[in-house]
CSV table of C-alpha atoms in Angstrom, one decimal:
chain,number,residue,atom,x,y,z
A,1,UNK,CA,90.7,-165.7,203.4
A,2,UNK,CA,89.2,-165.5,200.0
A,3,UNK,CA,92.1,-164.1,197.5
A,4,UNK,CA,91.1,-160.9,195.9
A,5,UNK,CA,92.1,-160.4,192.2
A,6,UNK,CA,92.2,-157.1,191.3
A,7,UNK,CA,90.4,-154.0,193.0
A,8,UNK,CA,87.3,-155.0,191.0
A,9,UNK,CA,84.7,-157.8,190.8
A,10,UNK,CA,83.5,-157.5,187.3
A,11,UNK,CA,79.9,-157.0,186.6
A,12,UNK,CA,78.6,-160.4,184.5
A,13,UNK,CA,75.9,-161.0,181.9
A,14,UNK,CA,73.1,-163.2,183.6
A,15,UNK,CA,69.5,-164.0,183.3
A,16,UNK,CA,67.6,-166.3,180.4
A,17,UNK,CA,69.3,-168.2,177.9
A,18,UNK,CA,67.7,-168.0,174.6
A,19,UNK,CA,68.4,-170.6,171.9
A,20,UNK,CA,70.0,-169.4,168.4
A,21,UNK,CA,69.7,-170.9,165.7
A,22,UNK,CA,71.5,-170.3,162.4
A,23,UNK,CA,70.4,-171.8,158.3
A,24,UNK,CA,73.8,-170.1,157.1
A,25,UNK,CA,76.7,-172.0,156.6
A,26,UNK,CA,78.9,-172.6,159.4
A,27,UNK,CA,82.5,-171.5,159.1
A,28,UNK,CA,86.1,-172.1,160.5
A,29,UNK,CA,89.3,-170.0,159.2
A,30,UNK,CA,92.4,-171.2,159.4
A,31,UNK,CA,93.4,-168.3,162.0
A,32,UNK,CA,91.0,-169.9,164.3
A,33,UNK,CA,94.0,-172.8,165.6
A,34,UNK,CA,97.5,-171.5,166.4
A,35,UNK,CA,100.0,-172.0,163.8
A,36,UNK,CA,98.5,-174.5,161.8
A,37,UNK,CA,99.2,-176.4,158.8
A,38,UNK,CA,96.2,-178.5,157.7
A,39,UNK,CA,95.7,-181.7,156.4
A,40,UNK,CA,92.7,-181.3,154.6
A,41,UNK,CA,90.3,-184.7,155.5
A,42,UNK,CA,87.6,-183.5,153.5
A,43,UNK,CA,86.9,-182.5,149.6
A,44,UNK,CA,84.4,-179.5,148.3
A,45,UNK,CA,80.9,-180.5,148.3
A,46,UNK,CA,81.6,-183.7,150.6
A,47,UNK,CA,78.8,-184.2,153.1
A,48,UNK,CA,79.7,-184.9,156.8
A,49,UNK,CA,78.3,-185.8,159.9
A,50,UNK,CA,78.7,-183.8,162.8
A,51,UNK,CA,81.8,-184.6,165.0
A,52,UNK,CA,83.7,-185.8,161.8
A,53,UNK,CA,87.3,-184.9,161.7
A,54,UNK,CA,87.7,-181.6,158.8
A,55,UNK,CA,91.3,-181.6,159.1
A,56,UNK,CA,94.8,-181.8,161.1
A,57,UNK,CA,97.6,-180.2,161.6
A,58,UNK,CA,100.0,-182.0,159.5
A,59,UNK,CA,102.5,-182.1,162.0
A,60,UNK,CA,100.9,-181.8,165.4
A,61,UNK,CA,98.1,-184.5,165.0
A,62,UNK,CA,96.7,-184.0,168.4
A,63,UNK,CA,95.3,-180.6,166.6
A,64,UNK,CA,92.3,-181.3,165.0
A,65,UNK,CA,89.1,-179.5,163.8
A,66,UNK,CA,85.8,-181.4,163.5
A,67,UNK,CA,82.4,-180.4,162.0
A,68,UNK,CA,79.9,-178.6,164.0
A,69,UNK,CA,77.0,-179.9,162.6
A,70,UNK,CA,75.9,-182.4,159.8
A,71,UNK,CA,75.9,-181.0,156.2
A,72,UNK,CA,78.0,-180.4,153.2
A,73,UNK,CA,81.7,-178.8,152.8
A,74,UNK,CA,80.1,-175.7,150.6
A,75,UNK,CA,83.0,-173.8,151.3
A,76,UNK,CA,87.0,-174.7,150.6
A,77,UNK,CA,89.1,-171.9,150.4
A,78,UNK,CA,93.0,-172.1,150.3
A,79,UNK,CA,95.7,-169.7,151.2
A,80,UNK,CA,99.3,-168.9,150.7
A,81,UNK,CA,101.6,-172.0,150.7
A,82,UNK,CA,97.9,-174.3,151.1
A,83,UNK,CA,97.3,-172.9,154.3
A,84,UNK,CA,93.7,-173.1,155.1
A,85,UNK,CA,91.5,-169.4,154.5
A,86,UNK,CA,88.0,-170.7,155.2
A,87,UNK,CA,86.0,-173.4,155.3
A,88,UNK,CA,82.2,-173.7,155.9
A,89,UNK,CA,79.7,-176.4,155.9
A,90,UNK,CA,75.9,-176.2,155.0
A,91,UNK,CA,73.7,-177.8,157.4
A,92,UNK,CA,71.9,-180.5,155.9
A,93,UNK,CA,70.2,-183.6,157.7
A,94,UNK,CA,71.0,-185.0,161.1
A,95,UNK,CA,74.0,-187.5,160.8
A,96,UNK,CA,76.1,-187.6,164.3
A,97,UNK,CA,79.4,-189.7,164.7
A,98,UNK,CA,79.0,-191.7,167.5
A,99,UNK,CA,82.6,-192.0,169.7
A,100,UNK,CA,83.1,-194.8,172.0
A,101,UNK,CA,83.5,-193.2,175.5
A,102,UNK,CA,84.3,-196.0,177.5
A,103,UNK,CA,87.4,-194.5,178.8
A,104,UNK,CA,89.7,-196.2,181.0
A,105,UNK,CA,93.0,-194.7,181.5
A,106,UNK,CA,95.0,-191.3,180.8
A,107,UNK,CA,95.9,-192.3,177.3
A,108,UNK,CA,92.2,-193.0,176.0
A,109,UNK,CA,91.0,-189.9,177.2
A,110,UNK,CA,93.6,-188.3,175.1
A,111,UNK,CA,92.7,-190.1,172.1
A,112,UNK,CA,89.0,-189.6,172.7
A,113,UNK,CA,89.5,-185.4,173.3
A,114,UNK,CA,92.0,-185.8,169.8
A,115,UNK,CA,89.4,-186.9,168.0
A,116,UNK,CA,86.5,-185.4,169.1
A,117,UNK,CA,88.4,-181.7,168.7
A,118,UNK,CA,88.4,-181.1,172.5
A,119,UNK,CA,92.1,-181.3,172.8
A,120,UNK,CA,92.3,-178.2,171.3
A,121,UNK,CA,90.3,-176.5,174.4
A,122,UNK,CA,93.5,-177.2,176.5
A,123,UNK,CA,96.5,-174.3,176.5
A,124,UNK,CA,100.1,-174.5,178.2
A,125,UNK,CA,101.4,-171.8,180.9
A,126,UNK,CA,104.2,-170.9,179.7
A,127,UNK,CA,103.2,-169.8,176.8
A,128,UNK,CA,99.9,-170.6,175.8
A,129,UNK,CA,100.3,-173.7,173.5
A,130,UNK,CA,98.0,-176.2,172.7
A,131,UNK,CA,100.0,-178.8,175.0
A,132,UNK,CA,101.7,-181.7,173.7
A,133,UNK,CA,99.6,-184.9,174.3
A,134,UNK,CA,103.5,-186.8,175.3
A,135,UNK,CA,104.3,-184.2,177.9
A,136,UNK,CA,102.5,-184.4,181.6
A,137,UNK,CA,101.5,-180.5,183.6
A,138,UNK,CA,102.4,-180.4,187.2
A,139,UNK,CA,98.7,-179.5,187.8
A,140,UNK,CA,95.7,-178.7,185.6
A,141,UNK,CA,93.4,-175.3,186.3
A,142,UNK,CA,89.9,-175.2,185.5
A,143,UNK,CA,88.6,-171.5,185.7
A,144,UNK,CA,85.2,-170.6,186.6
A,145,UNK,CA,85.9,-166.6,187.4
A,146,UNK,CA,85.8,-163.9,184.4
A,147,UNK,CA,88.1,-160.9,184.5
A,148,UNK,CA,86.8,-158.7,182.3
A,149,UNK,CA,82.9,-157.2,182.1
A,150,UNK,CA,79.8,-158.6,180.5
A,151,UNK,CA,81.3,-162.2,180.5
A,152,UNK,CA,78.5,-164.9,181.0
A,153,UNK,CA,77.8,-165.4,184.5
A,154,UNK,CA,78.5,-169.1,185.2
A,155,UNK,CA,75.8,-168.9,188.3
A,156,UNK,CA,73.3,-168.8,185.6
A,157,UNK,CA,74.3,-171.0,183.1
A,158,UNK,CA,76.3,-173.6,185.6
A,159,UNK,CA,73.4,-175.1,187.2
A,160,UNK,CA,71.9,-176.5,184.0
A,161,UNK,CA,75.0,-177.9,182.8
A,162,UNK,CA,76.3,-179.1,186.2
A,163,UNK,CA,75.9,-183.2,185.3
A,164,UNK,CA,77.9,-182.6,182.4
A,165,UNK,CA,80.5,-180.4,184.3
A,166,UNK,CA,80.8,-182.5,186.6
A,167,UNK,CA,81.8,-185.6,184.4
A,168,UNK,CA,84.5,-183.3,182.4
A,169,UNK,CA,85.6,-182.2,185.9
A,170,UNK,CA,86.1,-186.3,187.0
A,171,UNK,CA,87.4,-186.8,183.9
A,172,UNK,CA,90.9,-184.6,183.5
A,173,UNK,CA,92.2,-186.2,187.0
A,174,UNK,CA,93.6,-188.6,185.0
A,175,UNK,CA,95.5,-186.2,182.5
A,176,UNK,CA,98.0,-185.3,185.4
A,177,UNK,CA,99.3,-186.3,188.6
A,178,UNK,CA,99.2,-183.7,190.0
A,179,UNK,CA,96.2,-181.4,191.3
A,180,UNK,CA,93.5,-180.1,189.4
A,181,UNK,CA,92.5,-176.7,190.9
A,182,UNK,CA,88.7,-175.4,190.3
A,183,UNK,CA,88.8,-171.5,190.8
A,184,UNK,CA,85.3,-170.5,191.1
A,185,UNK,CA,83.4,-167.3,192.7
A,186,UNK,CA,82.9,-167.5,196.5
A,187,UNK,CA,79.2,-167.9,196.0
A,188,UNK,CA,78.9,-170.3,193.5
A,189,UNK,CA,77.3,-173.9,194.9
A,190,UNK,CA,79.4,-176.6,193.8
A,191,UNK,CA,79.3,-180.5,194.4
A,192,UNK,CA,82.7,-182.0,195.6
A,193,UNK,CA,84.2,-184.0,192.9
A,194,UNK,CA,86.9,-187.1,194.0
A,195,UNK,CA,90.6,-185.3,193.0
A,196,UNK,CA,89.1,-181.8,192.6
A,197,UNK,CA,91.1,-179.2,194.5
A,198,UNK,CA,88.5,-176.0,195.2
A,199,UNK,CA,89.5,-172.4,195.5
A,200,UNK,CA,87.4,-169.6,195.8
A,201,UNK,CA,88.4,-166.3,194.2
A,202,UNK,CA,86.7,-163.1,193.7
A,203,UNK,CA,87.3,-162.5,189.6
A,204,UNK,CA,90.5,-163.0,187.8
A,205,UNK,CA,91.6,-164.8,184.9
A,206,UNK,CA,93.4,-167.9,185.0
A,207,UNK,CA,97.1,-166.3,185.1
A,208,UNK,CA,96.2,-165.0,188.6
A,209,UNK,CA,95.2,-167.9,190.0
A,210,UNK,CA,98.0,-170.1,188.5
A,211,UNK,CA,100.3,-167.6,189.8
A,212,UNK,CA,98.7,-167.7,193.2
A,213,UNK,CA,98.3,-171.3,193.4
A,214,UNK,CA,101.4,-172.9,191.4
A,215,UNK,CA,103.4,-170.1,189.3
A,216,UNK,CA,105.2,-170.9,186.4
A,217,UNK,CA,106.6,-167.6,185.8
A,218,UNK,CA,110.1,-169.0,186.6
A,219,UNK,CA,109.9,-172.6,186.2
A,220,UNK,CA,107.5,-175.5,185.5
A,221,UNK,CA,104.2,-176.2,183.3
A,222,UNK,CA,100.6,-176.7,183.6
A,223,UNK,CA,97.6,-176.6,181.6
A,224,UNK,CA,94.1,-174.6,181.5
A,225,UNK,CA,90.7,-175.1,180.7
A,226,UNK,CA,87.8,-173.2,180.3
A,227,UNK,CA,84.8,-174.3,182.5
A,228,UNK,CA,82.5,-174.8,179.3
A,229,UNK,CA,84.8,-177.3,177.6
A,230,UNK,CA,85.2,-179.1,180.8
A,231,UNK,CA,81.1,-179.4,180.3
A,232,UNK,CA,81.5,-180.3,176.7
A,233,UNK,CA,84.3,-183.3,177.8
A,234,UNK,CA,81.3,-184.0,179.8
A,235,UNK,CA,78.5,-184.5,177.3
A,236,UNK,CA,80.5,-186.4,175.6
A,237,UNK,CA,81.6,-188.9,178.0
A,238,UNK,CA,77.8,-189.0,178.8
A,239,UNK,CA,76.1,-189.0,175.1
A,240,UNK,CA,79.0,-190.1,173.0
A,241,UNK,CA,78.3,-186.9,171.0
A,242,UNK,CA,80.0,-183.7,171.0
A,243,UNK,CA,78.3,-180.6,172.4
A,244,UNK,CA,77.9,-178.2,169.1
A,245,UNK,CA,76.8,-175.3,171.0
A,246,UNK,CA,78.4,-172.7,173.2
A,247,UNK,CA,76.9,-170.0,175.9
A,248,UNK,CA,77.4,-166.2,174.6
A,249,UNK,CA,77.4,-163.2,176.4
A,250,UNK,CA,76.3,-160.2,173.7
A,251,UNK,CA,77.2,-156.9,175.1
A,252,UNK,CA,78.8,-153.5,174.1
A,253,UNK,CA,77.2,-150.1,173.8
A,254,UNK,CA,76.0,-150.7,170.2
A,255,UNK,CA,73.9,-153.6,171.4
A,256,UNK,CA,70.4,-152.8,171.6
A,257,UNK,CA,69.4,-156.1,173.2
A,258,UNK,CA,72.3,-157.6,175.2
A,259,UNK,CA,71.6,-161.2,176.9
A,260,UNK,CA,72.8,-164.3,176.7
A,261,UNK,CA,72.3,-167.0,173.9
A,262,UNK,CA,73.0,-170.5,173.4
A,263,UNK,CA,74.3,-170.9,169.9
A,264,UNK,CA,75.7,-173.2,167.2
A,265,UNK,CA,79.7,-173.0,167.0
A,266,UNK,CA,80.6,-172.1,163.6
A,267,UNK,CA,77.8,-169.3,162.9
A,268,UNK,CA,78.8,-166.2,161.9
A,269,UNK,CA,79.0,-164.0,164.8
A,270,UNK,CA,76.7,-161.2,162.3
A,271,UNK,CA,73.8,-163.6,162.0
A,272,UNK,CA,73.8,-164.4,166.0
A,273,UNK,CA,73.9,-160.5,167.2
A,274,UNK,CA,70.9,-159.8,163.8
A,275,UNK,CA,67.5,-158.3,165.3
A,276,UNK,CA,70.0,-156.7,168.4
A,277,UNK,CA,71.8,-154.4,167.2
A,278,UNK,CA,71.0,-150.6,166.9
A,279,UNK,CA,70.8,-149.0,164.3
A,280,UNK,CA,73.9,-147.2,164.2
A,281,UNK,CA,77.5,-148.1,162.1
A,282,UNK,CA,79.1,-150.3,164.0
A,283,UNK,CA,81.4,-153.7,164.5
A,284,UNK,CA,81.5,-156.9,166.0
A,285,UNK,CA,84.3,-158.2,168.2
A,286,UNK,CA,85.0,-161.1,169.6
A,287,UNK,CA,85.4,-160.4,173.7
A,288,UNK,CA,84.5,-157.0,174.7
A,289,UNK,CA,84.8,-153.6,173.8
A,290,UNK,CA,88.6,-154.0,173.4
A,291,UNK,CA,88.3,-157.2,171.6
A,292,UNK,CA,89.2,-158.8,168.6
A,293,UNK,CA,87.5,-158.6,164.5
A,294,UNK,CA,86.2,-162.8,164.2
A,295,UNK,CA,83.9,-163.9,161.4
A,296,UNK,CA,82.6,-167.7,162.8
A,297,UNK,CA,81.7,-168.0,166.4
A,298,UNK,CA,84.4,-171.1,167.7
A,299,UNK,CA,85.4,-172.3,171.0
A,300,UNK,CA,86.8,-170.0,173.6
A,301,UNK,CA,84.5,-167.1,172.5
A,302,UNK,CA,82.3,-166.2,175.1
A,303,UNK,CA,81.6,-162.8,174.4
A,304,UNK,CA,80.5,-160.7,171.6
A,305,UNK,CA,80.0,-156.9,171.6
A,306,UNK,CA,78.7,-154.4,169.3
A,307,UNK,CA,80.9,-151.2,169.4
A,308,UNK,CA,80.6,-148.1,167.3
A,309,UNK,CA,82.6,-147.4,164.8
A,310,UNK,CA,84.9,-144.5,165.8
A,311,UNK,CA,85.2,-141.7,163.6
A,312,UNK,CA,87.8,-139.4,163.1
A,313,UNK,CA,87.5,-136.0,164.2
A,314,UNK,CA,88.4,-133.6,161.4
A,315,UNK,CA,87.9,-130.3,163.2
A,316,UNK,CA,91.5,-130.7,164.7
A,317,UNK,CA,93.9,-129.1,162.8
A,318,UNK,CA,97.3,-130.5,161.3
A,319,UNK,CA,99.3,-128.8,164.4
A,320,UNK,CA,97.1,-130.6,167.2
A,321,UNK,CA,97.3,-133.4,165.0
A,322,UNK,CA,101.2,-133.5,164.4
A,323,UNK,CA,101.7,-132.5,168.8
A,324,UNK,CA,99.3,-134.9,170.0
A,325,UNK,CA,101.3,-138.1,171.3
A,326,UNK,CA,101.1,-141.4,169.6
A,327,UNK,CA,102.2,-143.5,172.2
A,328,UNK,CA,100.8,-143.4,175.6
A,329,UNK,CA,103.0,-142.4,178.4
A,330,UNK,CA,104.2,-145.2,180.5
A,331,UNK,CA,103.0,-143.9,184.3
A,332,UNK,CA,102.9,-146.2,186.5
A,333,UNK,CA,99.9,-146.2,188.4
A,334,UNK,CA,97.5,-148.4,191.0
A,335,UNK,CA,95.0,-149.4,187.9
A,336,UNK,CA,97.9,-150.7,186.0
A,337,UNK,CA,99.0,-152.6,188.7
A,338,UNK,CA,95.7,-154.5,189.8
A,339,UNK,CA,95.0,-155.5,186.7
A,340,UNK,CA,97.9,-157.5,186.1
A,341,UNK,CA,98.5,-160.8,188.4
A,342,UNK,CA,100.0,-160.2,191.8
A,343,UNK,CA,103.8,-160.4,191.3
A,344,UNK,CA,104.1,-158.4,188.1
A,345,UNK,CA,105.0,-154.8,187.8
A,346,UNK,CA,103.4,-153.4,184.8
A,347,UNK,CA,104.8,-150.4,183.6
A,348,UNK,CA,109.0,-152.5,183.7
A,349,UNK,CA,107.3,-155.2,182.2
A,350,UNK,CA,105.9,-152.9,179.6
A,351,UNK,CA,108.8,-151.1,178.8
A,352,UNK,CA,111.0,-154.8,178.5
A,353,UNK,CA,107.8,-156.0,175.5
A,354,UNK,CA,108.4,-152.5,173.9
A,355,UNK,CA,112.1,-152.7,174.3
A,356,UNK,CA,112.8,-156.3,173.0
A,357,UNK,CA,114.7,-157.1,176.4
A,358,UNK,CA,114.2,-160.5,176.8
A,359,UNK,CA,115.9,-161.4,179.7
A,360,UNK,CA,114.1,-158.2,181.5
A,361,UNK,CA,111.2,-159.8,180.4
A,362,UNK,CA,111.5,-163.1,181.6
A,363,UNK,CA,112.9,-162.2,184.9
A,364,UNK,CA,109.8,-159.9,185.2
A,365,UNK,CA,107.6,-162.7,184.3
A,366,UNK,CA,106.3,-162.8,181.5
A,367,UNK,CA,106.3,-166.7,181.4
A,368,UNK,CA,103.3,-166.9,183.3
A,369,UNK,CA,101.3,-164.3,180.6
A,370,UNK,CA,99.4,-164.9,177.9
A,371,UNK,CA,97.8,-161.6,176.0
A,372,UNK,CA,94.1,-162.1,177.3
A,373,UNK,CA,96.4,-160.6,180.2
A,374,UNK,CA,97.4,-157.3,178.9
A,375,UNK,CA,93.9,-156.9,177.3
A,376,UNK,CA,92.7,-154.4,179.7
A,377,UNK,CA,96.4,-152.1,180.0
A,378,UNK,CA,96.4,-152.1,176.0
A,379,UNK,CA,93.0,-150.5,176.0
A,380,UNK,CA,93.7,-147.9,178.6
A,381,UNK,CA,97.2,-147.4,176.5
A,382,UNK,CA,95.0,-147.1,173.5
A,383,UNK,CA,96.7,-150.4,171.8
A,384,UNK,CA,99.6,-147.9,170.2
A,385,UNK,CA,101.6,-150.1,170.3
A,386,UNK,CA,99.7,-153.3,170.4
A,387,UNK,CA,101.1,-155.0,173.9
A,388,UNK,CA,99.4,-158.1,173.4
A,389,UNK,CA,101.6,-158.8,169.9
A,390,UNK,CA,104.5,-157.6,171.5
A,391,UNK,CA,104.0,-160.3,174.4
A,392,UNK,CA,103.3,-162.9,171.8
A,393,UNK,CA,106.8,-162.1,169.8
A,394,UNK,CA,108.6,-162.4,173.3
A,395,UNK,CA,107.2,-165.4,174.4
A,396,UNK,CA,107.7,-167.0,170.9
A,397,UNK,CA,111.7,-166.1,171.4
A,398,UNK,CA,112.1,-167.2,174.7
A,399,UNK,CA,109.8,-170.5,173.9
A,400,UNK,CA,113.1,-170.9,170.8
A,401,UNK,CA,115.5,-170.5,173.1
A,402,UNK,CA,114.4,-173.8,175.2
């Protein structure tokens, strides 16, 4: 029997893919990579080939960012404490750095996905890390199911980029042991792959299928991928190049002309949605209509949407001003709990993040969150208070406590 993930199959963004190009200078900030303290590897004004290595955490070196494209550093902006603000790189000529892929063994895949900034593509449950490159998961997860709407539809994108998928796919067997589980739509045609492990699910995100297939909730570790990295491990084990683009979904009620696009990682996320976009006042976020404000475009967004600006509505008085409640009430109801993975009561675990109770918390099982999770409850709840941060506080405790 097929697993069902929520009372919902989400309705994805499909059809033609049309290429986008960007002239503007493409951008990173330092908010794009969790945590991170760079060491720069670049100067203003230096040029650089595409694939070159911009900086490193200084002391996580298996986090690094490379350049999207060939060009020159026209931007270097510092923060607090030489943290990084921004960087962006002019596209100039065609200069590519050329890795060597012949890749034999666990530990020069690492190295190869280290250098070529695909290392950063892999996350931890518990706690959504970029995983240490000296620890080992129990299994890995490779997700090819969206859980919220207007998310690309892989059954139109997948079947162009299947060679390359399938060479990522063959690939990651040898970062673990243990199984690496493929959770993909019922319907989606897929070739077997020696070491895969297959499971069909109808939508979800990857915390309901790691909880259905090996939970870590209360014990235990493994990693996650996104399908589209997978393909980028693959065209670069096949071109010795990285892939510099990534397959966007533009949606949301303010977009006039929603589709999907094939663009350049590192372009502002204004110039790919210009020509689209009504003509109304309005914002970008990065996901969907409940997203997040991003300036560059960078791995791991697959989503844009226009919303409209929401405007205050000054014929309420003070009184219905000062009565009306600024917290959601915490009801617990059959929407709350579908949306969350099977296992987890919402509203308890709710009312532990709000609460600061982190054993409640844990023993609830939080563990096995990460926010993407809680993005739909903190929308119905109106994001007063913001769930997601206060799941990202506990899990930074409890991670402290180990």
């Amino acid at each position: 029997m097929i697993p069902m993930i929520g009372a919902w199959c989400p309705r994805l963004t499909g059809g033609l893919v049309e290429n986008v190009s960007s002239d503007s200078p493409l951008g990173i900030t330092g908010s794009d990579l969790q945590q991170l303290r760079p060491a720069l590897m670049v100067k203003a004004n230096q040029k650089v080939a595409a694939g070159d290595i911009l900086f490193r955490d200084r002391k996580r070196s298996w986090i690094t960012a490379i350049a999207p494209a060939a060009g020159r550093v026209s931007k270097l902006e510092l923060g607090a404490r030489r943290s990084l603000s921004e960087l962006e790189i002019l596209p100039e000529g065609d200069a590519v750095r050329q890795f060597t892929t012949d890749v034999a063994d666990r530990a020069q895949l690492i190295d190869l996905m280290i250098a070529s900034g695909l290392w950063t593509a892999l996350r931890t449950r518990p706690f959504g890390r970029i995983p240490d490159p000296s620890t080992q998961p129990e299994a890995l997860f490779v997700t090819l199911t969206e859980g919220a709407p207007g998310m690309p539809d892989p059954a139109a994108i997948l079947p162009d980029l299947m060679d390359w998928f399938t060479r990522g796919l063959s690939a990651l067997t040898m970062l673990s042991d243990g199984p690496v589980n493929l959770c993909h739509p019922p319907d989606l045609a897929l070739p077997e792959v020696l070491g895969i492990r297959t499971h069909p699910f109808r939508g979800g995100l990857a915390s309901a299928h790691i909880h259905t297939l090996h939970p870590v909730a209360h014990g235990g570790m493994v990693w996650q991928i996104h399908w589209q990295e997978v393909a980028a491990l693959g065209h670069l084990l096949k071109t010795g190049t990285i892939w510099p683009r990534r397959i966007v979904a533009l949606t949301g009620s303010a977009m006039a002309r929603p589709g999907l696009i094939t663009a350049p990682i590192g372009a502002r996320l204004h110039d790919l949605a210009a020509g689209r976009l009504k003509d109304t006042t309005l914002r970008l976020l990065a996901g969907g209509e409940n997203g997040s404000p991003a300036t560059f475009l960078r791995p791991g967004i697959r989503q844009i949407s226009a919303v409209p600006h929401e405007r205050a509505d000054h014929r309420k008085g003070w009184f219905m001003r000062l009565t009306a409640p600024r917290i959601a009430a915490l009801i617990p109801n059959p929407w709350d709990e579908v949306t969350m993975p099977p296992g987890i009561l919402a509203v308890p675990l709710l009312r532990a993040l709000a609460s600061g109770d982190l054993t409640a918390a844990r023993d609830l099982g939080v563990l096995g969150l990460i926010e993407e999770d809680l993005m739909a409850l903190n929308a119905r709840l109106r994001g007063h208070p913001d769930y997601r941060v206060l799941l990202r506080q506990t899990l930074d405790e409890l991670e402290a406590t180990i």
